[in-house]
Coordinates of C-alpha atoms in Angstrom, one line a residue:
Chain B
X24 CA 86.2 152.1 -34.3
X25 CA 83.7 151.0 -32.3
X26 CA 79.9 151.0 -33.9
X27 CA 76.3 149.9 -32.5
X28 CA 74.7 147.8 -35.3
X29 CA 71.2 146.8 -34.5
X30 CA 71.6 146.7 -31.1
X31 CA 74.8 145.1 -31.2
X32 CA 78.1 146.1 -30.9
X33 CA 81.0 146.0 -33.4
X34 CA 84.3 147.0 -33.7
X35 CA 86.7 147.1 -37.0
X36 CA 89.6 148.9 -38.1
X37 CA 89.0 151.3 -40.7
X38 CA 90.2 153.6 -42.9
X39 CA 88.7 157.3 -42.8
X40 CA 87.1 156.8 -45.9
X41 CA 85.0 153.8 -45.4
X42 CA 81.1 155.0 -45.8
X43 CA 78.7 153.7 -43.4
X44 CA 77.4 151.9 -46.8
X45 CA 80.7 150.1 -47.2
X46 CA 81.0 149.2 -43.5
X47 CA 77.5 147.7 -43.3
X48 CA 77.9 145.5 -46.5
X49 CA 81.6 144.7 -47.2
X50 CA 82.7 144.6 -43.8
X51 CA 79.8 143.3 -41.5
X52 CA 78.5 141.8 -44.5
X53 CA 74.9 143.0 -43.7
X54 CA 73.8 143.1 -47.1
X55 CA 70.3 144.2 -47.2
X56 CA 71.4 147.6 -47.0
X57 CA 71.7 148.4 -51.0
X58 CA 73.9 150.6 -52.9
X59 CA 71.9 152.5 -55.8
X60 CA 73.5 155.5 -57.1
X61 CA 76.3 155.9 -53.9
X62 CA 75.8 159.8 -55.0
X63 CA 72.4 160.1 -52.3
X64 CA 70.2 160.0 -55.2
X65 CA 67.9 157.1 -54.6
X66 CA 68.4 156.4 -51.1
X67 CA 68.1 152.6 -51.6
X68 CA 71.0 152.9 -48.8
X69 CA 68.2 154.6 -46.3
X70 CA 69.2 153.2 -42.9
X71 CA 68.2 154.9 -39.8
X72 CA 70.3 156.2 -37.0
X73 CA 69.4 157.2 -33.3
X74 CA 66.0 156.2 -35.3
X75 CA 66.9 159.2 -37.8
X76 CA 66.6 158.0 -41.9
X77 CA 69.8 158.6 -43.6
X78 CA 71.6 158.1 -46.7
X79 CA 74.5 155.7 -45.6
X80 CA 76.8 156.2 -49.0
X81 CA 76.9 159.8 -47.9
X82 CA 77.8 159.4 -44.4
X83 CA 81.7 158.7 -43.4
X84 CA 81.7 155.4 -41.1
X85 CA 84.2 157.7 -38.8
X86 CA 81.4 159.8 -38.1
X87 CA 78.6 157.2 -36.7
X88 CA 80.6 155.8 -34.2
X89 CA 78.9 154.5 -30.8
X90 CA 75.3 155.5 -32.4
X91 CA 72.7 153.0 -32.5
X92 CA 72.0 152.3 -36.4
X93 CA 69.3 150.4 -37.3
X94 CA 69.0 148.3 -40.7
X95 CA 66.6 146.3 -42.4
X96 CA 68.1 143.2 -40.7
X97 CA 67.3 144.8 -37.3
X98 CA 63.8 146.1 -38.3
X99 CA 62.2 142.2 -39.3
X100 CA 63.1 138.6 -39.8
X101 CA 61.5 136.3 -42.2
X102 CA 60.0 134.7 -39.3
X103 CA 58.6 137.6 -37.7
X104 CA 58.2 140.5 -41.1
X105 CA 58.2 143.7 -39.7
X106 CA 54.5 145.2 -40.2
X107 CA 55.8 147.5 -43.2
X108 CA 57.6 144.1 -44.4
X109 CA 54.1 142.4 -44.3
X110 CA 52.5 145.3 -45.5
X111 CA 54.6 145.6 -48.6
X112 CA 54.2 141.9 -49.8
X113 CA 50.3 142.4 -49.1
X114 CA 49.6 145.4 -51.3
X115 CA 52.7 145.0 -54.1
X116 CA 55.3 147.3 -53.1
X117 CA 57.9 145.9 -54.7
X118 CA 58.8 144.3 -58.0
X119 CA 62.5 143.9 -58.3
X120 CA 63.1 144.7 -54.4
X121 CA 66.2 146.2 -54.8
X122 CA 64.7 149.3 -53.5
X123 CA 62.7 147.4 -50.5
X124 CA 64.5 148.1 -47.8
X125 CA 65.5 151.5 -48.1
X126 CA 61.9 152.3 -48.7
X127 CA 60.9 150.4 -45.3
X128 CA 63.9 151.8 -43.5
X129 CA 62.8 155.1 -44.6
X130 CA 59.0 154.6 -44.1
X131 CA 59.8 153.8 -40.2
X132 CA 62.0 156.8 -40.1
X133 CA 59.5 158.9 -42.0
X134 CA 56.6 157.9 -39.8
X135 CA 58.5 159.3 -36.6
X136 CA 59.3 162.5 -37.9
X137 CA 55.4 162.6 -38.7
X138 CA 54.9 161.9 -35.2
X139 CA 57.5 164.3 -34.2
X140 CA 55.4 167.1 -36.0
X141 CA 58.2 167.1 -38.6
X142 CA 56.2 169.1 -41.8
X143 CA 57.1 169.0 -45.1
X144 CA 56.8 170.9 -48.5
X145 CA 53.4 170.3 -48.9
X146 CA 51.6 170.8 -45.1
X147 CA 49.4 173.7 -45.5
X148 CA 49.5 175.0 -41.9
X149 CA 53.3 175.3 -40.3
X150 CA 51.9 176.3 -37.2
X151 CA 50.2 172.9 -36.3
X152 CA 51.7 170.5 -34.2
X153 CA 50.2 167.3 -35.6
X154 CA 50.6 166.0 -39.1
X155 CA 47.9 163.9 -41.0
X156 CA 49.8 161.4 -43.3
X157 CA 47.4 162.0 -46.6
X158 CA 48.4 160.6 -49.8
X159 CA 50.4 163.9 -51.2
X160 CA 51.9 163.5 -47.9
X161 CA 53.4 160.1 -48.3
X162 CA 54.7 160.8 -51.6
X163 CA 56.2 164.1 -50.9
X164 CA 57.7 162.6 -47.9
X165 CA 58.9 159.4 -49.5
X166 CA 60.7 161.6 -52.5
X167 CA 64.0 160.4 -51.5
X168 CA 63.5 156.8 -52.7
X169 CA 63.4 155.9 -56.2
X170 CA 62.0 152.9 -57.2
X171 CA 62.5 152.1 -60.7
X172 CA 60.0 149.3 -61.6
X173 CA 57.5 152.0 -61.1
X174 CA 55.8 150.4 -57.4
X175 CA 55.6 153.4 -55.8
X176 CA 51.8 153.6 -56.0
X177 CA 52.0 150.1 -54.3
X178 CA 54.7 152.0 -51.3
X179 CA 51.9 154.9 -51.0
X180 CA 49.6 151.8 -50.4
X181 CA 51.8 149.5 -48.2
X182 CA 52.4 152.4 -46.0
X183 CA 48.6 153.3 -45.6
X184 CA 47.8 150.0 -44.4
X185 CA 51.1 150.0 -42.0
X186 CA 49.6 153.0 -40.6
X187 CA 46.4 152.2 -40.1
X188 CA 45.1 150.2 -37.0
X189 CA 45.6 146.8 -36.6
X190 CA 42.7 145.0 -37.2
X191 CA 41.4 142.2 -35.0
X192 CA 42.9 139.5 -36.6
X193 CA 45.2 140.0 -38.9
X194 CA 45.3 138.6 -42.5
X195 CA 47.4 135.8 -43.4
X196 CA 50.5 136.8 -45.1
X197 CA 50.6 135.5 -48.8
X198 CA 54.3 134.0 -49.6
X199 CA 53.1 132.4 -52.4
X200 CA 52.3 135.3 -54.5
X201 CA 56.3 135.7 -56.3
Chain Q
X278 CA 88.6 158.8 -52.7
X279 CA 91.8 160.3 -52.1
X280 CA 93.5 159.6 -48.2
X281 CA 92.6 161.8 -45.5
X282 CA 93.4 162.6 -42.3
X283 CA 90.3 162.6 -39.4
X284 CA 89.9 164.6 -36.4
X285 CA 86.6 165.9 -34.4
X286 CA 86.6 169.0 -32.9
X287 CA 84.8 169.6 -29.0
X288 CA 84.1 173.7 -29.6
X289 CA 85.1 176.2 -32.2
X290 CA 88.6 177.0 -30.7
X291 CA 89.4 173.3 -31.6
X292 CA 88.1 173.2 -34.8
X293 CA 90.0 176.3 -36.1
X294 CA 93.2 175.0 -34.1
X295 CA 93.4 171.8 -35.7
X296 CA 92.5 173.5 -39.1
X297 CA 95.5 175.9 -38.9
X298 CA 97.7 172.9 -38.1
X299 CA 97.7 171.2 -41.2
X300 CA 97.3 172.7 -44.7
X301 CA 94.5 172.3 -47.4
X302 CA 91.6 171.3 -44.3
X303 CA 88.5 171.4 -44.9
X304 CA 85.5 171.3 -42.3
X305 CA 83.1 168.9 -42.3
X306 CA 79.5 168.7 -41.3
X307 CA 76.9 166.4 -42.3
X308 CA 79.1 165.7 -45.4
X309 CA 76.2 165.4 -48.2
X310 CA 78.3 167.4 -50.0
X311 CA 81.9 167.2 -49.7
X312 CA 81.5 163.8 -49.2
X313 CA 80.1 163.4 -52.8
X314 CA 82.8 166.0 -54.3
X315 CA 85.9 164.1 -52.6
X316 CA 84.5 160.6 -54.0
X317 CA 84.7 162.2 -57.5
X318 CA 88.0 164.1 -56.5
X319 CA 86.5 167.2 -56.8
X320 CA 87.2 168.0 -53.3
X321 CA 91.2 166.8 -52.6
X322 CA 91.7 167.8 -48.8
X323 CA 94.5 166.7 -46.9
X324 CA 93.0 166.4 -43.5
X325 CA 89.0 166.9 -42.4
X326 CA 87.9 168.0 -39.1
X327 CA 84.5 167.2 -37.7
X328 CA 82.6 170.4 -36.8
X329 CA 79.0 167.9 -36.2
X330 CA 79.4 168.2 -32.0
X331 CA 79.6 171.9 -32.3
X332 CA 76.2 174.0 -30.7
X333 CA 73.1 172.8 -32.9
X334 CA 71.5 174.7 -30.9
X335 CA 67.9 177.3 -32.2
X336 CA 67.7 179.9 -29.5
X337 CA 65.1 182.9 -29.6
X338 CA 66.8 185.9 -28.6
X339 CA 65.6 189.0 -26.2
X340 CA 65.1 191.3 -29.8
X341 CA 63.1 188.2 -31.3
X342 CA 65.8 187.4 -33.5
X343 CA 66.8 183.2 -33.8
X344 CA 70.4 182.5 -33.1
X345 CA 70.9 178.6 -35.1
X346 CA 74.1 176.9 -34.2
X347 CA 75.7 176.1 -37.6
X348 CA 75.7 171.9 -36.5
X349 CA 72.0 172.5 -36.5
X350 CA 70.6 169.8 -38.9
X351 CA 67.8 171.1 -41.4
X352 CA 65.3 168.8 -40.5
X353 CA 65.4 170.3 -36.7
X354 CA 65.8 173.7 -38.5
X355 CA 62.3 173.5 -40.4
X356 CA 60.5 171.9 -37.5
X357 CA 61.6 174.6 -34.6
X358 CA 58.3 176.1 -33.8
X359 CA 59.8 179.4 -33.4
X360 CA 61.0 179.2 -36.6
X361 CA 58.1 178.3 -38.3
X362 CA 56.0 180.8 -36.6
X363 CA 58.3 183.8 -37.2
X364 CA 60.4 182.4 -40.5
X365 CA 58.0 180.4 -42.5
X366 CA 59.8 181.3 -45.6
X367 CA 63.0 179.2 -43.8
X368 CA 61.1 176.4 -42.9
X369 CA 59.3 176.3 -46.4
X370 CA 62.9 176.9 -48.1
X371 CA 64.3 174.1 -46.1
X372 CA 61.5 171.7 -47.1
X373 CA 61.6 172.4 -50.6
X374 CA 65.0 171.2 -50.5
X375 CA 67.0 167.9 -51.2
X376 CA 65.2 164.7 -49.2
X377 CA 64.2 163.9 -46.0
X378 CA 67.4 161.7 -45.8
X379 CA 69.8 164.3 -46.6
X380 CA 67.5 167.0 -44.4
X381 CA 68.5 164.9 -41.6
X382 CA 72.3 164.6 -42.3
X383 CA 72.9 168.3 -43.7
X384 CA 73.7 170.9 -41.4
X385 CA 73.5 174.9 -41.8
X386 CA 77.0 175.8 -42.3
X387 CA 77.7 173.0 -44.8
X388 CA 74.4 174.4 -46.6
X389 CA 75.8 177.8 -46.8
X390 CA 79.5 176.2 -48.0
X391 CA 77.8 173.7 -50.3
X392 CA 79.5 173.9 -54.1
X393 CA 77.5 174.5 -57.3
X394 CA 75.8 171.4 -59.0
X395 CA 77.0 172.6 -62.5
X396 CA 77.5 169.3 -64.5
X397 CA 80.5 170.5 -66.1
X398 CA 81.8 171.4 -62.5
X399 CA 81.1 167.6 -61.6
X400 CA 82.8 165.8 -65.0
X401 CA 86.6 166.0 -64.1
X402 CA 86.9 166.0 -68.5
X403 CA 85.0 168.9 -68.7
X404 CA 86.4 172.6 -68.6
X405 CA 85.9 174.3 -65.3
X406 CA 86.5 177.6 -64.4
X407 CA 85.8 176.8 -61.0
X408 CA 87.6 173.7 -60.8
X409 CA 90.9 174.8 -62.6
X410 CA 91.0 178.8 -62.8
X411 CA 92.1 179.7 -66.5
X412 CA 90.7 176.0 -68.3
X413 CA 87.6 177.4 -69.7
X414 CA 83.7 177.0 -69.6
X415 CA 81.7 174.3 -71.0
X416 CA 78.2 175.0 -69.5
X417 CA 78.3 178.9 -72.0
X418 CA 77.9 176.2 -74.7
X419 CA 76.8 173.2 -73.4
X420 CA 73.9 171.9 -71.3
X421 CA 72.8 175.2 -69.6
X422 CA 69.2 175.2 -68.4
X423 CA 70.0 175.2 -64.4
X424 CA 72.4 177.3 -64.9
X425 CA 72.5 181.6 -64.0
X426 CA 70.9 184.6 -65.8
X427 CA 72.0 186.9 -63.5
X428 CA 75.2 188.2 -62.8
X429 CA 76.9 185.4 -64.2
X430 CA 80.5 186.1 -66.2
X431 CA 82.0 185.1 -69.4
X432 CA 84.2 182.7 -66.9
X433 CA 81.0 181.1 -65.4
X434 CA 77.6 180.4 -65.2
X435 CA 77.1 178.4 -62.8
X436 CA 73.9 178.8 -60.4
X437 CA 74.0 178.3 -56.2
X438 CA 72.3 175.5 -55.5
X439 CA 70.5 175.8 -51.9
X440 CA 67.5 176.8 -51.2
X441 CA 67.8 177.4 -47.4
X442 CA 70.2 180.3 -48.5
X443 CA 67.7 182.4 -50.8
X444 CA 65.5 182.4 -47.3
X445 CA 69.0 183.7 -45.3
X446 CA 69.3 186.6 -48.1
X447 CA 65.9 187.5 -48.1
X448 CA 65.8 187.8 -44.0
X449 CA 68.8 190.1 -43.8
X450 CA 70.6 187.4 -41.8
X451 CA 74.1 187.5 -40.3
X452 CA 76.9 184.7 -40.5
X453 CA 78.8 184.1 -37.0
X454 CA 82.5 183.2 -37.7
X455 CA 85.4 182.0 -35.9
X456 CA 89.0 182.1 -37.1
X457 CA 92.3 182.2 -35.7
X458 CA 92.5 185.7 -34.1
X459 CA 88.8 185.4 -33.1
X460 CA 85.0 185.7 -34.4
X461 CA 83.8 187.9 -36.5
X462 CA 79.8 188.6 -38.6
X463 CA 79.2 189.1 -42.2
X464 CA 76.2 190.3 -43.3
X465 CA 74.8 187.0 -45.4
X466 CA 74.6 188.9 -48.8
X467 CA 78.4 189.6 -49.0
X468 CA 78.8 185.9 -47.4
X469 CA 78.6 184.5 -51.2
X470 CA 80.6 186.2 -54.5
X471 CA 79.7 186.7 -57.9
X472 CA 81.7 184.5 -60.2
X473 CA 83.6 187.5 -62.1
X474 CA 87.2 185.8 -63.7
X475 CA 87.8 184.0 -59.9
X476 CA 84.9 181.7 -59.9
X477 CA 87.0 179.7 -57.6
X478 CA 86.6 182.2 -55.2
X479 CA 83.2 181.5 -53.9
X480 CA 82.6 183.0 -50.6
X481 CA 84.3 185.7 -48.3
X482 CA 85.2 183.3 -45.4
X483 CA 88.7 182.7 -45.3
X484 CA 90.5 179.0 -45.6
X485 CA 90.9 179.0 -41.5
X486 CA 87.6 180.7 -40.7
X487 CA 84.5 178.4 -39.7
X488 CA 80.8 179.2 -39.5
X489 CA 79.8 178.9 -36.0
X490 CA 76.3 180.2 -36.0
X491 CA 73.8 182.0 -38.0
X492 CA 71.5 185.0 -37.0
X493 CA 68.5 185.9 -38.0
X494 CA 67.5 189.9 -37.2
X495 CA 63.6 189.9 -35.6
X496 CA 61.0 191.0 -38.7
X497 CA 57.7 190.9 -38.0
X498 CA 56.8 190.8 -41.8
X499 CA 58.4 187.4 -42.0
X500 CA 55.5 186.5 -40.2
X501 CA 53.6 186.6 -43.7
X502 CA 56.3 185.2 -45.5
X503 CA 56.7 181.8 -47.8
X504 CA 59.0 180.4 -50.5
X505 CA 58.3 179.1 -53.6
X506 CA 60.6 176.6 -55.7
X507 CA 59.7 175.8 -59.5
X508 CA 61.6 172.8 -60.8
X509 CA 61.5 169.9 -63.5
X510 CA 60.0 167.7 -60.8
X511 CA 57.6 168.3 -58.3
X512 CA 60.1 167.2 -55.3
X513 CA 63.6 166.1 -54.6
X514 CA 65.2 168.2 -57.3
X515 CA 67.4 171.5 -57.5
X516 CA 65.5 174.7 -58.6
X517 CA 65.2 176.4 -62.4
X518 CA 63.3 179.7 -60.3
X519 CA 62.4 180.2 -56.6
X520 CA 61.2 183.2 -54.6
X521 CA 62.2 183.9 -51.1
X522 CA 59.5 186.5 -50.1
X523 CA 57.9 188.8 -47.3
X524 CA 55.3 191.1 -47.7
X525 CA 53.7 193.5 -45.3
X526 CA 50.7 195.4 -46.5
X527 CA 49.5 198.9 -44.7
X528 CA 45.7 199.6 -44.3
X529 CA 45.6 201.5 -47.4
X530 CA 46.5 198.8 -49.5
X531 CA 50.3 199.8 -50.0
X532 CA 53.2 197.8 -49.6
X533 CA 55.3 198.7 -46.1
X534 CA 57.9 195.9 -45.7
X535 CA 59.2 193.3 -49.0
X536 CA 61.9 191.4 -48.7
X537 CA 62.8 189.4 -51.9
X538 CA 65.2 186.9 -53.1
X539 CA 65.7 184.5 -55.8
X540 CA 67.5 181.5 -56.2
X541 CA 68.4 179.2 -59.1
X542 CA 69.1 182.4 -61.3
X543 CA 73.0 182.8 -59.9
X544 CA 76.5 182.3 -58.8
X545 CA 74.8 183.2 -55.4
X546 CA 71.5 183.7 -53.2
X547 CA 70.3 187.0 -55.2
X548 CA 68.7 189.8 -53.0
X549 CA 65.9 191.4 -55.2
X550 CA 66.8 194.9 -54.6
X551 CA 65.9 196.4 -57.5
X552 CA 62.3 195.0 -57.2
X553 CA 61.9 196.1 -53.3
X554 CA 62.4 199.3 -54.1
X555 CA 60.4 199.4 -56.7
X556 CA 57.9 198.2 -54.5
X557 CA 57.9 200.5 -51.8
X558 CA 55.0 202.7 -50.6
X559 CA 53.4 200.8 -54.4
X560 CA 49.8 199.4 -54.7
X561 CA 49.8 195.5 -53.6
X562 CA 48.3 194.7 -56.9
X563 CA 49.9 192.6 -59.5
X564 CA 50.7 195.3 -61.7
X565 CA 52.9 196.6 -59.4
X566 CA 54.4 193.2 -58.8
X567 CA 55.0 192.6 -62.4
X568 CA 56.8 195.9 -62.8
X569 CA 59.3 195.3 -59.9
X570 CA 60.0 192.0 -61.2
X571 CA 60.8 193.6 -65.2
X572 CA 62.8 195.9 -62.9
X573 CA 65.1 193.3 -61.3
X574 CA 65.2 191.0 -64.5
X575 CA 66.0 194.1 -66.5
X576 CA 69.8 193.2 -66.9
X577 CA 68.9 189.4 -67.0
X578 CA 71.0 187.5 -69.8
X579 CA 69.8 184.2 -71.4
X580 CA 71.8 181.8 -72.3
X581 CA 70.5 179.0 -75.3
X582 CA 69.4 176.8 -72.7
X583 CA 68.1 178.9 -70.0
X584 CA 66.5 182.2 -71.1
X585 CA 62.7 181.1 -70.6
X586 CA 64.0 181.7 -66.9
X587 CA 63.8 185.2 -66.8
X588 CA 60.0 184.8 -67.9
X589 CA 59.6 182.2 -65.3
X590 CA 61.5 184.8 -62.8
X591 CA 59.2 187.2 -63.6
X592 CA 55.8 185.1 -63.6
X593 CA 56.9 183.3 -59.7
X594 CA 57.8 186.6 -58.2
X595 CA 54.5 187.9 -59.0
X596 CA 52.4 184.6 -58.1
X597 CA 54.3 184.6 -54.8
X598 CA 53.8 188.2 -54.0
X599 CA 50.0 187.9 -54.9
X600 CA 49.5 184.7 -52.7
X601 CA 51.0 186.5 -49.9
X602 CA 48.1 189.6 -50.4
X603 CA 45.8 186.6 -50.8
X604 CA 46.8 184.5 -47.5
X605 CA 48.0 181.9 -49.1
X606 CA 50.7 179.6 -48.1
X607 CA 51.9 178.5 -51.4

């Protein structure tokens, strides 16, 4: 089988029930990628696909072949954070971290189907074609990701300032903080 | 995980070919489901088939009817303008269910074939009906708060889980199948069964039939139409009480066209027939919403865990209606 992982290609012999989960961490030993609940519960295992957040223990490896999946190793490195990386150290949206990427994996996914004009349970008026991101927004939106030291005020936060545009310079990134 | 054998079908022909070919089959779309139920070896099948590259596709049709592919994911369900404009109470049903993730992955036939979420359906060491006909029934007398107050049966209570579907029974929709001597439609209220003693027996598709596509008939009162979902959580969890609903209202202040549906109260996506009728050519006030709603919950059974539902039936069917009069978009 034959998969594009983060913009490179891999092939491994699998069997049928290997989830995309499995593949990423005990076979391409890409181990940001967590497993939380493996039941789709807490989508710590939020990767994104053709740009597209899903739940990777739920998906069958079999079924994501030849489509470009992108994981928190492909979204950042530590010497160049991706924005929501940066903007997540900056405004505490994370304690533990197990969480961390599958909130920024689904926060990059998330703010595409905004763009898309995706709605969700809580947009007032279907019939607009343009979403504005408010705060019942981003949590609604950002339901499927549990974080159970309790940061997700800090995730609300982090995303806000991800969003929002870059200012002139931007601030120093603190590394010292944990 | 038990073994399995793989293939991915190009068209419906395929799909049902390659199903008949090898017993105990099952079809698989985004797999949010079956997926979870064959890890806890719920779900045993022998051999899947991949029905993913079959038509996704949303198509208005000449009557202004919406033709959805069954592939079609529920994410690009919810944000199909025409659906949203015509079938808000779809788009809102989809979006008051699951998470985005699993919005994305999920497609409409696997919604419609998606199993209960009954605890006791899940635990392999509890008694299940509808896991192993004959063994009993531990959610009567166990942990029974999601579970049904309507039309349920001494053999199972056990409640339909999607919200999507209470939209589908509400909008008269018709399932498009294909089996091995061709395609036939079922009307989507007789797609799903009550439990009776063959709880097992959940829907009216046979083992070699697949869901191709899923038709929803033109109704302009849908344009007025919403869904509401009350649960333990404000998002990301399973129902206790929603309200699929349409309402029309003439110039003199009457009801024309309802449509109503509940889910979270059964083995299936319940059609509130008893309450349209009783609202028919009635006052749009709330007294006449609260007396078609003691008129469907009339035969409503509690169970130790669960009977504040029919209350809570009662109480969202008439908020829901009322917002509609009101304009609202709850």
């Amino acid at each position: 089988m034959r998969f594009i992982i983060n913009g490179q290609s891999v092939e491994r012999a699998l069997d049928a029930r290997t989830s995309l989960l499995d593949l990423l961490r005990d076979h391409l030993h890409l181990t940001g990628t967590k497993k939380g609940c493996n039941q789709g519960a807490c989508g710590a295992c939020t990767v994104l696909v053709e740009g597209e957040r899903i739940n990777a223990c739920l998906a069958l490896a079999v079924q994501y072949q030849e489509r470009p999946i992108t994981t928190i190793e492909g979204l950042g490195e530590e010497v160049a954070l991706h924005p929501l990386q940066r903007a997540f150290i900056e405004h505490d949206g994370f304690q533990c971290g197990y969480c961390t990427p599958g909130q920024i994996c689904s926060a990059v996914g998330m703010m595409a189907e905004a763009g898309r004009g995706v709605p969700s349970a809580v947009t007032a008026d279907l019939d607009g074609d343009s979403v504005d991101l408010t705060h019942d927004e981003l949590r609604e939106r950002m339901s499927g990701n549990l974080c159970r030291c309790g940061a997700h005020n800090g995730i609300i936060e982090a995303i806000q300032a991800a969003m929002a545009p870059a200012p002139a310079q931007a601030a120093p990134v603190k590394e010292d903080a944990r | 995980m038990n073994p399995f054998d793989y293939a991915r079908a190009a068209d419906p022909a395929e799909a049902v070919r390659l199903a008949g070919a090898r017993p105990n089959t099952k079809f698989l779309g985004g797999g949010t489901n079956l997926v979870d139920l064959m890890r806890e070896t719920i779900e045993t099948p022998d051999s899947l088939v991949d029905v993913t590259g079959l038509s996704r596709r949303i198509e208005v049709l000449a009557d202004g009817g919406i033709l959805i592919g069954a592939a079609a994911r529920n994410t690009a369900v919810a944000a199909d303008p025409a659906v949203r404009k015509r079938f808000p109470m779809l788009a809102r049903a989809i979006l008051a269910g699951a998470s985005a993730q699993i919005r994305n992955m999920a497609t409409v036939g696997g919604n419609i074939m998606q199993r209960t979420r009954c605890c006791y359906f899940y635990d392999d060491a509890a008694r299940c009906n509808k896991r192993v006909p004959g063994a009993g029934c531990d959610a009567v007398g166990g942990f029974n708060r999601m579970h049904a107050i309507l039309g349920a049966s001494p053999a199972c209570v056990a409640t339909h889980p999607s919200d999507l579907c209470v939209a589908l029974a509400a909008l008269d929709a018709v399932v498009h199948v294909e089996g091995p001597t061709g395609g036939r439609t079922l009307r989507f209220i007789d797609f799903h069964r009550l439990p009776g003693d063959r709880p097992d027996i959940e829907t009216a598709l046979a083992a070699d039939e697949l869901i191709t596509a899923v038709e929803l008939p033109p109704l302009s009162a849908a344009a007025r139409s919403t869904y509401r979902k009350v649960r333990d959580r404000s998002s990301y969890a399973f129902a206790l009480v929603s309200v699929a609903a349409a309402l029309d209202v003439a110039a003199d202040g009457t009801v024309g066209t309802v449509r109503l549906a509940l889910g979270g109260v059964a083995h299936k996506p319940w059609r509130a027939a008893k309450a349209e009728a009783a609202l028919h050519g009635a006052p749009a006030t709330e007294a006449s919403f609260r007396a078609a709603a003691e008129a469907e919950l009339m035969d409503a059974v509690g169970l130790p865990g669960n009977a504040f539902k029919i209350e809570l039936a009662k109480r969202t069917i008439v908020a829901t209606l009322a917002g509609l009069v009101r304009g609202e978009r709850s």
